XYZ file of C-alpha atoms in Angstrom:
503
model
C 95.798 -108.075 31.915
C 93.228 -109.561 34.253
C 95.789 -112.014 35.630
C 98.268 -109.182 36.277
C 95.596 -107.192 38.066
C 94.602 -110.235 40.126
C 98.251 -110.893 41.072
C 98.746 -107.273 42.085
C 95.581 -107.362 44.178
C 96.724 -110.592 45.830
C 100.131 -109.098 46.690
C 98.544 -105.955 48.113
C 96.138 -108.064 50.174
C 98.994 -110.232 51.480
C 101.041 -107.158 52.394
C 98.018 -105.662 54.159
C 97.447 -108.869 56.127
C 101.052 -108.790 57.366
C 100.551 -105.380 58.966
C 99.748 -105.103 62.704
C 96.070 -105.047 63.593
C 96.298 -101.458 64.845
C 97.761 -100.310 61.549
C 95.180 -102.232 59.558
C 92.322 -100.715 61.559
C 93.723 -97.203 61.147
C 94.297 -97.676 57.411
C 90.857 -99.195 56.917
C 89.284 -96.244 58.753
C 91.261 -93.729 56.692
C 90.486 -95.546 53.422
C 86.773 -95.715 54.173
C 86.735 -92.040 55.115
C 88.673 -91.191 51.945
C 86.164 -93.037 49.760
C 83.220 -91.346 51.483
C 84.832 -87.913 51.228
C 85.694 -88.487 47.571
C 82.087 -89.317 46.802
C 80.948 -86.316 48.827
C 83.471 -84.057 47.059
C 82.370 -85.276 43.613
C 78.689 -84.637 44.352
C 79.203 -81.351 46.160
C 81.831 -80.222 43.663
C 79.596 -80.963 40.698
C 76.654 -79.166 42.263
C 78.804 -76.221 43.342
C 80.471 -75.841 39.930
C 77.108 -76.113 38.218
C 75.718 -73.467 40.552
C 78.689 -71.172 39.971
C 78.350 -71.495 36.200
C 74.602 -71.010 36.435
C 75.036 -67.875 38.536
C 77.641 -66.622 36.057
C 75.287 -67.245 33.124
C 72.465 -65.539 35.003
C 74.702 -62.580 35.749
C 75.664 -62.289 32.052
C 72.014 -62.553 30.999
C 71.007 -59.857 33.501
C 73.772 -57.586 32.234
C 72.596 -58.218 28.651
C 69.019 -57.303 29.608
C 70.210 -54.189 31.375
C 72.338 -53.215 28.382
C 69.432 -53.826 25.982
C 67.157 -51.535 27.977
C 69.825 -48.865 28.182
C 70.875 -48.646 24.535
C 68.748 -46.945 21.910
C 69.178 -47.476 18.186
C 68.098 -44.685 15.847
C 68.245 -44.171 12.067
C 69.434 -40.802 10.819
C 69.752 -39.411 7.305
C 73.129 -38.126 6.306
C 74.661 -36.929 3.058
C 76.074 -40.361 2.726
C 72.737 -41.991 3.292
C 71.007 -43.483 6.259
C 73.056 -44.848 9.132
C 72.405 -46.326 12.550
C 73.365 -44.433 15.697
C 73.759 -46.091 19.106
C 73.127 -43.908 22.129
C 74.541 -43.626 24.637
C 77.981 -44.835 23.671
C 78.659 -48.422 24.776
C 81.885 -47.261 26.421
C 79.699 -45.503 28.994
C 78.175 -48.792 30.138
C 79.802 -49.929 33.405
C 80.789 -53.406 32.216
C 83.199 -55.582 34.185
C 86.756 -56.002 32.982
C 87.090 -58.339 29.995
C 83.388 -57.864 29.109
C 82.645 -57.548 25.380
C 79.786 -55.574 23.781
C 78.918 -55.640 20.141
C 76.023 -54.091 18.193
C 75.363 -55.884 14.890
C 72.911 -55.320 12.030
C 71.249 -58.627 11.332
C 70.609 -58.080 7.650
C 74.229 -57.459 6.710
C 75.998 -58.950 9.766
C 77.986 -55.701 9.938
C 79.208 -54.440 13.317
C 77.742 -51.049 14.091
C 79.694 -50.475 17.315
C 81.827 -52.593 19.697
C 84.168 -52.407 22.623
C 87.902 -52.253 21.889
C 89.540 -55.531 20.917
C 86.195 -57.310 20.777
C 86.626 -60.751 19.176
C 84.371 -62.285 16.598
C 81.694 -64.125 18.542
C 79.774 -65.604 15.619
C 79.848 -69.209 14.514
C 82.296 -70.138 11.720
C 79.509 -70.137 9.103
C 79.146 -66.353 9.541
C 75.552 -66.409 10.797
C 74.612 -64.151 13.671
C 74.158 -65.992 16.936
C 70.503 -66.371 17.821
C 68.547 -63.212 18.295
C 67.648 -64.146 21.840
C 69.302 -66.375 24.448
C 72.803 -67.320 25.524
C 75.459 -69.579 24.118
C 79.144 -70.357 24.678
C 81.348 -69.283 21.779
C 85.142 -69.462 21.663
C 85.539 -69.325 25.431
C 82.914 -66.627 25.985
C 79.435 -66.648 27.390
C 77.434 -64.681 24.852
C 73.961 -63.242 25.465
C 72.155 -61.728 22.457
C 69.216 -59.312 22.506
C 67.291 -58.127 19.405
C 66.110 -54.553 18.935
C 63.683 -53.696 16.125
C 62.418 -54.152 13.559
C 64.050 -51.090 12.082
C 62.490 -48.826 9.540
C 65.240 -49.790 7.192
C 64.392 -53.446 7.703
C 65.963 -56.119 9.818
C 66.993 -56.074 13.462
C 69.847 -54.824 15.557
C 71.438 -57.517 17.688
C 73.119 -56.464 20.929
C 75.727 -58.995 22.075
C 77.032 -58.956 25.607
C 79.756 -61.494 26.424
C 82.160 -62.329 29.193
C 85.045 -64.827 29.027
C 84.441 -68.109 30.778
C 87.903 -67.741 32.319
C 86.433 -65.151 34.692
C 84.691 -67.945 36.569
C 87.550 -70.478 36.454
C 89.474 -69.098 39.491
C 86.371 -69.501 41.619
C 85.863 -73.054 40.353
C 89.563 -73.837 40.897
C 89.357 -72.567 44.494
C 86.304 -74.695 45.142
C 88.015 -77.777 43.686
C 91.188 -77.088 45.688
C 89.199 -76.706 48.896
C 87.392 -79.966 48.215
C 90.666 -81.823 47.530
C 92.332 -80.371 50.632
C 89.246 -81.140 52.683
C 89.244 -84.739 51.460
C 92.944 -85.198 52.253
C 92.668 -83.474 55.618
C 89.628 -85.506 56.524
C 91.409 -88.727 55.550
C 94.476 -87.743 57.596
C 92.310 -86.954 60.610
C 90.511 -90.256 60.105
C 93.891 -92.029 60.054
C 94.952 -90.373 63.313
C 91.583 -90.981 64.905
C 91.592 -94.578 63.680
C 95.073 -95.152 65.112
C 94.013 -93.663 68.445
C 90.811 -95.673 68.580
C 92.617 -98.845 67.471
C 95.278 -98.373 70.141
C 92.576 -97.791 72.737
C 90.607 -100.787 71.503
C 93.699 -103.021 71.467
C 94.854 -101.941 74.929
C 93.035 -104.837 76.669
C 94.692 -107.262 74.230
C 98.082 -105.654 74.937
C 97.438 -106.028 78.670
C 96.573 -109.696 78.218
C 99.708 -110.192 76.110
C 101.920 -108.534 78.728
C 100.352 -110.633 81.479
C 100.814 -113.822 79.467
C 104.467 -112.905 78.800
C 105.029 -112.280 82.510
C 103.411 -115.625 83.368
C 105.643 -117.323 80.795
C 108.692 -115.631 82.321
C 107.851 -116.424 85.937
C 106.081 -119.726 85.163
C 103.478 -118.745 87.732
C 100.279 -120.322 86.493
C 98.413 -119.087 89.592
C 98.640 -115.460 88.432
C 95.392 -113.607 87.759
C 94.450 -112.421 84.275
C 93.118 -108.824 84.285
C 89.432 -108.752 83.403
C 88.181 -105.910 81.140
C 85.240 -103.856 82.365
C 83.230 -104.340 79.174
C 81.541 -107.688 78.652
C 82.771 -108.251 75.111
C 84.938 -110.643 73.108
C 88.091 -109.500 74.927
C 86.473 -110.209 78.280
C 85.495 -113.663 77.012
C 89.112 -114.240 75.949
C 90.357 -113.125 79.388
C 87.951 -115.509 81.124
C 89.052 -118.343 78.815
C 92.724 -117.658 79.565
C 92.016 -117.520 83.281
C 90.207 -120.845 83.138
C 93.057 -122.338 81.142
C 95.577 -121.098 83.738
C 93.522 -122.604 86.552
C 93.446 -125.924 84.739
C 97.182 -125.760 84.080
C 97.846 -124.822 87.693
C 95.782 -127.758 88.935
C 97.526 -130.116 86.499
C 100.920 -128.720 87.479
C 100.160 -129.104 91.171
C 99.003 -132.671 90.617
C 102.094 -133.467 88.548
C 104.400 -131.909 91.136
C 102.708 -133.874 93.899
C 103.112 -137.096 91.936
C 106.753 -136.319 91.142
C 107.406 -135.426 94.763
C 105.975 -138.759 95.844
C 108.164 -140.514 93.260
C 111.262 -138.625 94.420
C 110.603 -139.466 98.035
C 109.992 -143.077 97.101
C 113.285 -143.224 95.173
C 115.115 -141.537 98.037
C 113.596 -143.815 100.657
C 114.030 -146.937 98.525
C 117.649 -146.062 97.742
C 118.304 -145.420 101.403
C 116.712 -148.688 102.441
C 118.644 -150.628 99.777
C 122.002 -149.543 101.171
C 121.808 -151.775 104.259
C 121.030 -155.103 102.496
C 123.527 -154.239 99.756
C 126.232 -153.690 102.363
C 125.472 -157.095 103.831
C 125.459 -158.743 100.401
C 128.779 -157.117 99.499
C 130.390 -158.273 102.744
C 129.257 -161.873 102.181
C 130.362 -161.809 98.535
C 133.777 -160.483 99.528
C 134.163 -163.407 101.981
C 133.038 -165.875 99.315
C 135.364 -164.377 96.721
C 138.297 -164.807 99.092
C 137.394 -168.323 100.244
C 136.252 -169.912 96.991
C 138.440 -170.969 94.106
C 137.969 -172.092 90.541
C 134.662 -171.548 88.794
C 132.880 -170.896 92.091
C 135.385 -168.203 92.973
C 134.998 -166.611 89.535
C 131.219 -166.613 89.956
C 131.525 -165.010 93.404
C 133.892 -162.328 92.106
C 131.588 -161.616 89.141
C 128.651 -161.257 91.538
C 130.799 -158.997 93.718
C 131.552 -156.708 90.763
C 127.898 -156.526 89.816
C 126.931 -155.793 93.424
C 129.470 -153.000 93.612
C 128.010 -151.499 90.433
C 124.588 -151.820 91.999
C 125.836 -150.065 95.141
C 127.229 -147.269 92.964
C 123.910 -146.943 91.129
C 121.963 -146.890 94.399
C 124.323 -144.218 95.752
C 123.864 -142.136 92.588
C 120.089 -142.434 92.717
C 120.075 -141.537 96.394
C 122.179 -138.432 95.766
C 119.944 -137.302 92.890
C 116.804 -138.045 94.891
C 118.070 -135.951 97.798
C 118.807 -133.153 95.363
C 115.316 -133.397 93.859
C 113.511 -133.238 97.201
C 115.796 -130.487 98.439
C 117.244 -132.313 101.398
C 120.258 -130.462 102.793
C 123.317 -132.340 103.997
C 125.542 -131.032 106.794
C 128.170 -128.607 105.518
C 131.663 -127.990 106.814
C 134.878 -126.443 105.462
C 136.293 -128.685 102.736
C 139.575 -128.235 100.882
C 138.666 -128.688 97.232
C 142.312 -129.273 96.331
C 142.563 -132.206 98.717
C 139.314 -133.619 97.295
C 140.826 -133.585 93.803
C 143.959 -135.352 95.079
C 141.856 -138.042 96.761
C 139.773 -138.604 93.624
C 142.880 -138.776 91.434
C 144.516 -141.225 93.835
C 141.489 -143.529 93.597
C 141.326 -143.366 89.820
C 145.079 -143.474 89.241
C 145.292 -147.267 89.002
C 142.358 -147.213 86.547
C 143.714 -144.498 84.282
C 145.503 -147.018 82.047
C 147.485 -145.334 79.311
C 145.979 -141.896 79.996
C 148.248 -139.124 81.228
C 146.511 -137.791 84.344
C 148.021 -134.606 85.847
C 146.827 -132.717 88.912
C 147.466 -129.069 89.808
C 145.731 -128.676 93.191
C 145.867 -125.388 95.072
C 144.343 -124.893 98.539
C 140.755 -123.824 98.006
C 138.361 -124.074 100.954
C 134.593 -124.045 100.543
C 131.619 -124.903 102.740
C 130.259 -128.212 101.522
C 129.804 -131.943 101.878
C 133.043 -133.846 101.377
C 131.424 -136.992 100.013
C 129.324 -135.132 97.462
C 132.276 -133.014 96.296
C 134.380 -136.163 96.074
C 131.673 -137.767 93.935
C 131.555 -134.636 91.702
C 135.311 -134.692 91.123
C 135.412 -138.449 90.674
C 132.674 -138.318 88.040
C 134.390 -135.540 86.063
C 137.746 -137.339 85.921
C 136.104 -140.706 85.284
C 134.044 -139.142 82.462
C 137.246 -137.908 80.820
C 138.869 -141.339 81.180
C 135.856 -143.093 79.725
C 135.313 -140.862 76.675
C 138.888 -140.309 75.484
C 141.214 -142.744 73.722
C 144.360 -144.159 75.415
C 147.290 -141.755 75.519
C 145.027 -138.709 76.013
C 146.241 -136.108 78.500
C 143.765 -135.249 81.269
C 144.363 -132.327 83.586
C 142.518 -131.495 86.819
C 143.166 -128.274 88.713
C 141.743 -126.121 91.490
C 142.214 -122.488 92.349
C 140.570 -119.129 92.884
C 138.973 -116.943 90.234
C 136.933 -113.776 89.982
C 137.666 -110.571 91.831
C 137.407 -107.034 90.540
C 136.327 -108.213 87.098
C 133.215 -110.006 88.383
C 129.944 -108.346 89.479
C 130.360 -107.160 93.067
C 134.043 -108.143 93.035
C 133.292 -111.629 94.436
C 135.783 -114.481 94.213
C 134.940 -118.154 93.898
C 136.547 -121.569 93.889
C 137.348 -123.048 90.514
C 137.581 -126.756 89.688
C 138.627 -127.564 86.121
C 138.902 -130.932 84.388
C 140.032 -130.818 80.763
C 141.399 -133.174 78.158
C 142.731 -133.092 74.620
C 140.400 -135.808 73.369
C 137.856 -135.582 70.550
C 135.618 -133.176 72.465
C 131.829 -133.189 72.777
C 129.606 -133.365 69.701
C 127.603 -130.139 69.243
C 124.300 -132.038 69.085
C 125.040 -133.713 72.453
C 126.140 -130.572 74.325
C 122.643 -129.206 75.169
C 121.614 -132.470 76.924
C 124.999 -133.465 78.308
C 124.023 -132.837 81.941
C 120.655 -134.572 81.669
C 120.071 -137.932 83.321
C 120.679 -141.189 81.460
C 122.433 -139.408 78.599
C 125.388 -141.377 77.297
C 127.846 -140.403 74.595
C 128.480 -142.517 71.524
C 132.057 -143.163 72.647
C 131.155 -144.440 76.107
C 133.182 -147.608 76.581
C 132.746 -147.984 80.351
C 129.170 -149.195 80.612
C 128.055 -146.173 82.685
C 124.448 -145.466 83.671
C 124.464 -141.942 82.187
C 124.127 -140.330 85.627
C 127.675 -139.056 86.184
C 127.352 -135.544 84.745
C 123.799 -135.203 86.056
C 125.237 -135.802 89.547
C 127.960 -133.236 88.852
C 125.359 -130.586 88.063
C 123.150 -131.562 91.015
C 126.078 -131.343 93.471
C 127.280 -128.028 92.008
C 123.821 -126.505 92.243
C 123.244 -127.816 95.776
C 126.455 -125.993 96.789
C 125.302 -122.758 95.146
C 127.592 -123.158 92.163
C 127.518 -123.928 88.442
C 129.145 -126.298 85.968
C 129.809 -125.464 82.332
C 131.234 -127.240 79.312
C 133.795 -125.403 77.203
C 135.123 -126.881 73.976
C 138.866 -126.492 73.670
C 140.430 -125.357 70.380
C 141.376 -127.212 68.232
C 139.985 -130.258 70.088
C 139.206 -131.438 73.575
C 136.697 -130.617 76.297
C 136.916 -128.571 79.489
C 134.460 -128.846 82.399
C 134.533 -125.828 84.723
C 132.880 -125.935 88.173
C 132.486 -122.645 90.053
C 131.647 -122.812 93.772
C 131.325 -120.046 96.386
C 134.218 -119.773 98.842
C 133.944 -120.554 102.540
C 132.899 -117.595 104.680
C 136.021 -117.841 106.882
C 138.589 -117.318 104.134
C 141.063 -114.479 104.687
C 141.216 -111.487 102.362
C 144.011 -113.117 100.386
C 141.664 -115.994 99.484
C 143.722 -118.711 101.272
C 142.705 -120.945 104.151
C 145.524 -120.631 106.660
C 144.098 -123.350 108.924
C 144.927 -126.182 106.499
C 147.951 -125.133 104.460
C 148.490 -127.115 101.313
C 151.199 -126.349 98.788
C 150.388 -126.614 95.089
C 150.798 -130.220 94.005
C 151.523 -131.581 90.551
C 151.253 -135.317 90.288
C 151.628 -137.448 87.244
C 149.451 -140.551 87.557
C 149.635 -143.211 84.905
């Protein structure tokens, strides 16, 4: 039993702890008020009921005294013998409704006179209730008064009684008022507690809203509102403000350090291009002039140097994107860029089936960066799909009335029917130095990071879409050039749709 009670108490406590603080404060206030009012009602109710009963008993005793002084008992001789006469008649006494009057001879316990339907008000043993004083008998308050002694011997007992039920309605009303008062007071305490709790928690709600806004905007320099009262909430606000200042300083220091690193990488990559160009030119001459093992060594060094040049170019492009350096923009036909990239990778496609569907799509951009974007997407498909896989690259226009504002945009799509991208790799696919498990080309893991950087620098986006039942589709959306006609075609550089099969 004790364990069950302890478990119930533990569950109630756990449920209470899961409630919001405002609700807990309001409930605690209402519960405390309810307990206080219950104690008050018990004390006041007991005192009030006792006073009502006491007043009722006093009223019955006063009526009994009044009746005793009013009635006269006399003994008269008749032909039948002596008998007792009560004057005036008890019916003439103005008694309240339900009041009972009896006149009894103590020696024989016989009733001399009584009101109609008067019940027996004596104890079960038949003895007359005390000659003086009051007592409760069978639901009545009985007051007895003795008159005598009589000349015939003994006393006459006058009984005046009223049913205790006469006072019950008053007691019931008092109890009802106390119960209603307790419930009403508890309800008011609940409402008042909720209002006070909401008012007390308002500074916390303001701090929470400010913190959420800072988290959304990532603006650690924002100011935390300071409460007027110098209390625990104000201390919390000051602590949060100090924490934000520290975070802002640390963020500024980190950004400054990262900016220096980006500029260093950009400058170093830029400076490495000149000596690498010279090294590549010399290695190309050596590879052509040398034969045998020396020629093989020169050609191996040439391949490594070309990979190094590619890495330096990738790092330079990413570094420029990081530091926000803008490159000159001019109208570029995205369809022609795809054809150029496919032509370069065609000899390297091996057993892959590479198809191109290029439509004239002109955007404002940097040709070299867009060429690198397209080259990386197609090369990524070649590298991560098995031989015999079909790879399709296409360009065109999309959007229109179905998009917000009715805007149209250029669309570059590269898809394959290979194994697709593993779900666990998809969230980090466009991060730097991320390489898939099936990478067989010895890449640096920068290709898709460059794709995203170039797309974003041109005001566009790149997304990965898994193809059902298998395969992967990379979709690049770029804003159109400002000088396109209403039909979405660039009439300055006409280009018919091209479908090439490169193997």
